[in-house]
Short mmCIF file of C-alpha atoms in Angstrom, two decimals:
data_model
loop_
_atom_site.label_atom_id
_atom_site.label_comp_id
_atom_site.label_asym_id
_atom_site.label_seq_id
_atom_site.Cartn_x
_atom_site.Cartn_y
_atom_site.Cartn_z
CA UNK V 1 -37.92 34.61 41.63
CA UNK V 2 -36.73 31.71 43.92
CA UNK V 3 -36.64 31.06 47.66
CA UNK V 4 -33.37 32.88 48.30
CA UNK V 5 -34.75 36.06 46.82
CA UNK V 6 -38.12 36.13 48.60
CA UNK V 7 -36.85 38.72 51.03
CA UNK V 8 -36.22 40.94 48.07
CA UNK V 9 -39.32 39.98 46.10
CA UNK V 10 -41.70 41.68 48.84
CA UNK V 11 -39.85 44.89 48.38
CA UNK V 12 -39.67 44.68 44.65
CA UNK V 13 -43.50 44.01 44.47
CA UNK V 14 -44.17 47.09 46.77
CA UNK V 15 -41.88 49.19 44.77
CA UNK V 16 -43.70 48.18 41.47
CA UNK V 17 -47.05 48.99 43.07
CA UNK V 18 -45.79 52.46 44.29
CA UNK V 19 -43.73 53.56 41.37
CA UNK V 20 -44.41 51.69 38.26
CA UNK V 21 -47.31 52.41 35.65
CA UNK V 22 -48.17 51.46 32.28
CA UNK V 23 -48.27 47.66 32.42
CA UNK V 24 -51.05 45.16 32.07
CA UNK V 25 -50.07 42.50 34.65
CA UNK V 26 -47.31 41.33 36.78
CA UNK V 27 -46.41 37.63 36.36
CA UNK V 28 -44.01 36.10 38.85
CA UNK V 29 -42.36 32.75 37.86
CA UNK V 30 -41.02 30.46 40.55
CA UNK V 31 -39.65 26.76 40.54
CA UNK V 32 -42.80 24.40 40.89
CA UNK V 33 -41.40 22.93 44.18
CA UNK V 34 -41.19 26.54 45.71
CA UNK V 35 -44.64 27.94 44.88
CA UNK V 36 -45.97 27.20 48.38
CA UNK V 37 -43.38 29.90 49.58
CA UNK V 38 -45.52 32.56 47.82
CA UNK V 39 -48.78 31.86 49.84
CA UNK V 40 -48.36 34.93 52.04
CA UNK V 41 -47.57 37.24 49.05
CA UNK V 42 -51.17 37.42 47.73
CA UNK V 43 -50.08 37.52 44.05
CA UNK V 44 -52.52 37.18 41.27
CA UNK V 45 -50.32 35.77 38.40
CA UNK V 46 -47.83 33.22 39.55
CA UNK V 47 -46.48 30.61 37.05
CA UNK V 48 -44.23 27.74 37.81
CA UNK V 49 -41.27 26.39 36.06
CA UNK V 50 -39.49 23.09 36.11
CA UNK V 51 -36.97 22.39 38.83
CA UNK V 52 -33.54 22.38 37.28
CA UNK V 53 -30.30 20.97 38.95
CA UNK V 54 -28.66 24.45 38.51
CA UNK V 55 -31.38 27.08 39.12
CA UNK V 56 -28.93 29.78 37.75
CA UNK V 57 -29.38 28.23 34.42
CA UNK V 58 -32.97 27.26 35.03
CA UNK V 59 -34.13 30.76 35.74
CA UNK V 60 -32.56 31.85 32.37
CA UNK V 61 -34.69 29.14 30.65
CA UNK V 62 -37.80 30.63 32.49
CA UNK V 63 -37.01 34.13 31.27
CA UNK V 64 -36.76 32.89 27.71
CA UNK V 65 -40.23 31.34 27.86
CA UNK V 66 -41.73 34.46 29.31
CA UNK V 67 -43.73 35.15 26.13
CA UNK V 68 -45.61 31.87 26.97
CA UNK V 69 -46.17 32.88 30.58
CA UNK V 70 -47.24 36.38 29.80
CA UNK V 71 -49.39 36.07 26.75
CA UNK V 72 -48.70 39.72 25.88
CA UNK V 73 -47.10 41.63 22.96
CA UNK V 74 -44.34 42.74 25.13
CA UNK V 75 -42.33 41.40 28.17
CA UNK V 76 -40.76 43.76 30.61
CA UNK V 77 -38.20 41.78 32.52
CA UNK V 78 -37.08 42.86 36.05
CA UNK V 79 -35.48 40.54 38.77
CA UNK V 80 -37.04 40.10 42.12
CA UNK V 81 -34.04 41.71 43.66
CA UNK V 82 -34.51 44.98 41.74
CA UNK V 83 -36.25 47.78 43.48
CA UNK V 84 -37.88 50.91 41.71
CA UNK V 85 -37.25 54.00 43.76
CA UNK V 86 -38.94 56.74 41.70
CA UNK V 87 -41.84 56.93 39.17
CA UNK V 88 -41.43 54.80 36.24
CA UNK V 89 -43.71 54.41 33.26
CA UNK V 90 -43.30 51.52 30.85
CA UNK V 91 -43.70 54.07 27.96
CA UNK V 92 -40.20 55.33 28.89
CA UNK V 93 -38.78 52.01 27.61
CA UNK V 94 -39.68 52.93 23.95
CA UNK V 95 -38.12 55.27 21.39
CA UNK V 96 -40.18 56.14 18.27
CA UNK V 97 -42.38 53.20 19.19
CA UNK V 98 -39.65 50.61 19.39
CA UNK V 99 -38.33 49.03 22.64
CA UNK V 100 -35.00 50.48 23.62
CA UNK V 101 -32.16 48.06 24.02
CA UNK V 102 -28.81 49.42 25.37
CA UNK V 103 -25.46 48.04 24.30
CA UNK V 104 -21.82 48.63 24.79
CA UNK V 105 -18.86 47.02 22.83
CA UNK V 106 -17.43 44.21 24.37
CA UNK V 107 -13.85 45.74 24.50
CA UNK V 108 -15.40 48.40 26.90
CA UNK V 109 -17.22 46.09 29.37
CA UNK V 110 -14.42 44.64 31.49
CA UNK V 111 -15.17 41.23 33.04
CA UNK V 112 -18.58 41.07 31.15
CA UNK V 113 -16.33 40.01 28.14
CA UNK V 114 -16.79 36.46 29.41
CA UNK V 115 -20.42 36.52 27.74
CA UNK V 116 -19.08 37.23 24.33
CA UNK V 117 -18.06 33.66 23.31
CA UNK V 118 -21.00 32.25 25.23
CA UNK V 119 -23.38 34.38 23.23
CA UNK V 120 -21.63 33.64 19.76
CA UNK V 121 -21.98 29.86 20.55
CA UNK V 122 -25.60 30.30 21.37
CA UNK V 123 -26.67 32.22 18.26
CA UNK V 124 -23.93 30.77 15.96
CA UNK V 125 -22.96 34.22 14.93
CA UNK V 126 -20.08 36.70 15.85
CA UNK V 127 -21.18 39.51 18.13
CA UNK V 128 -19.62 42.76 19.13
CA UNK V 129 -21.97 44.07 21.68
CA UNK V 130 -22.75 43.32 25.31
CA UNK V 131 -26.69 43.69 26.07
CA UNK V 132 -27.08 43.32 29.78
CA UNK V 133 -26.73 47.09 30.31
CA UNK V 134 -29.50 47.56 32.90
CA UNK V 135 -32.77 46.52 34.19
CA UNK V 136 -35.63 46.51 33.42
CA UNK V 137 -35.41 45.23 29.85
CA UNK V 138 -38.22 45.26 27.20
CA UNK V 139 -38.50 42.79 24.38
CA UNK V 140 -41.33 41.86 22.05
CA UNK V 141 -42.83 38.38 22.81
CA UNK V 142 -42.36 37.72 19.01
CA UNK V 143 -38.68 38.07 19.35
CA UNK V 144 -38.43 35.68 22.47
CA UNK V 145 -40.36 32.97 20.60
CA UNK V 146 -38.30 33.54 17.41
CA UNK V 147 -35.08 33.01 19.50
CA UNK V 148 -36.41 29.83 20.93
CA UNK V 149 -37.29 28.50 17.45
CA UNK V 150 -33.87 29.56 16.04
CA UNK V 151 -31.94 28.03 18.78
CA UNK V 152 -33.83 24.71 18.51
CA UNK V 153 -33.01 24.64 14.78
CA UNK V 154 -29.52 25.51 14.91
CA UNK V 155 -28.58 23.44 17.96
CA UNK V 156 -30.91 20.55 17.06
CA UNK V 157 -32.48 20.28 20.43
CA UNK V 158 -34.73 22.21 22.64
CA UNK V 159 -33.58 25.65 23.73
CA UNK V 160 -34.02 24.64 27.45
CA UNK V 161 -31.91 21.49 27.05
CA UNK V 162 -29.18 23.63 25.30
CA UNK V 163 -29.13 26.17 28.23
CA UNK V 164 -29.20 23.76 31.14
CA UNK V 165 -26.32 21.67 29.44
CA UNK V 166 -23.88 24.55 29.41
CA UNK V 167 -20.70 23.92 31.42
CA UNK V 168 -19.89 26.09 34.29
CA UNK V 169 -22.86 28.25 33.96
CA UNK V 170 -21.94 29.52 30.44
CA UNK V 171 -25.21 31.32 29.29
CA UNK V 172 -26.48 34.77 29.37
CA UNK V 173 -30.10 35.02 28.46
CA UNK V 174 -30.21 38.76 27.98
CA UNK V 175 -26.94 38.95 25.91
CA UNK V 176 -28.17 36.15 23.76
CA UNK V 177 -31.69 37.78 23.39
CA UNK V 178 -30.07 41.09 22.65
CA UNK V 179 -27.63 39.86 20.11
CA UNK V 180 -30.57 37.77 18.52
CA UNK V 181 -32.79 40.83 18.30
CA UNK V 182 -30.12 42.97 16.73
CA UNK V 183 -29.00 40.22 14.20
CA UNK V 184 -32.50 39.13 13.10
CA UNK V 185 -35.07 41.89 14.07
CA UNK V 186 -33.05 45.12 13.98
CA UNK V 187 -35.90 47.14 12.66
CA UNK V 188 -38.20 46.24 15.51
CA UNK V 189 -35.92 47.71 18.13
CA UNK V 190 -34.15 50.97 18.86
CA UNK V 191 -30.42 50.13 19.81
CA UNK V 192 -28.61 52.67 21.95
CA UNK V 193 -24.95 52.62 22.25
CA UNK V 194 -24.04 53.42 25.86
#
């Protein structure tokens, strides 16, 4: 989260408490210079991330470090402006024991085609699918770490430095993560063509 979404965060947290089951803990990540803004939220697991010049890119860095923050086998991502409005069990994010990742061919996603080239540059591989089909999203922590290691190897710098150096906000964390998962860990996920 960040300061401009704190009005949403209170509703998001209440909706999770009311409707979501099957998780171990909730971890909220916020830029280190804004953590004081959470004092009235009574949160148990708050982690901070560095302050970046462009927090749009910075929050993507934070998401791609979620395995470090959460210390769990899986990470279920939901943004602080997302509200659950009916019962939801994390087990519904699995098919045959594998996390479900929804995808749609780029030629069918309208303006979201803008993420195709960005994703291809990030993982140095052609992609035909768009992976930001809905929230929440579930990934293995192992895949998140493997992506970070892979990007550091192919771009010859830390993943975070690659992301925050993107011109005109040209990065899409969940498209990159989905494309990486399907390219390098396809047997660990159930990919569903929407």
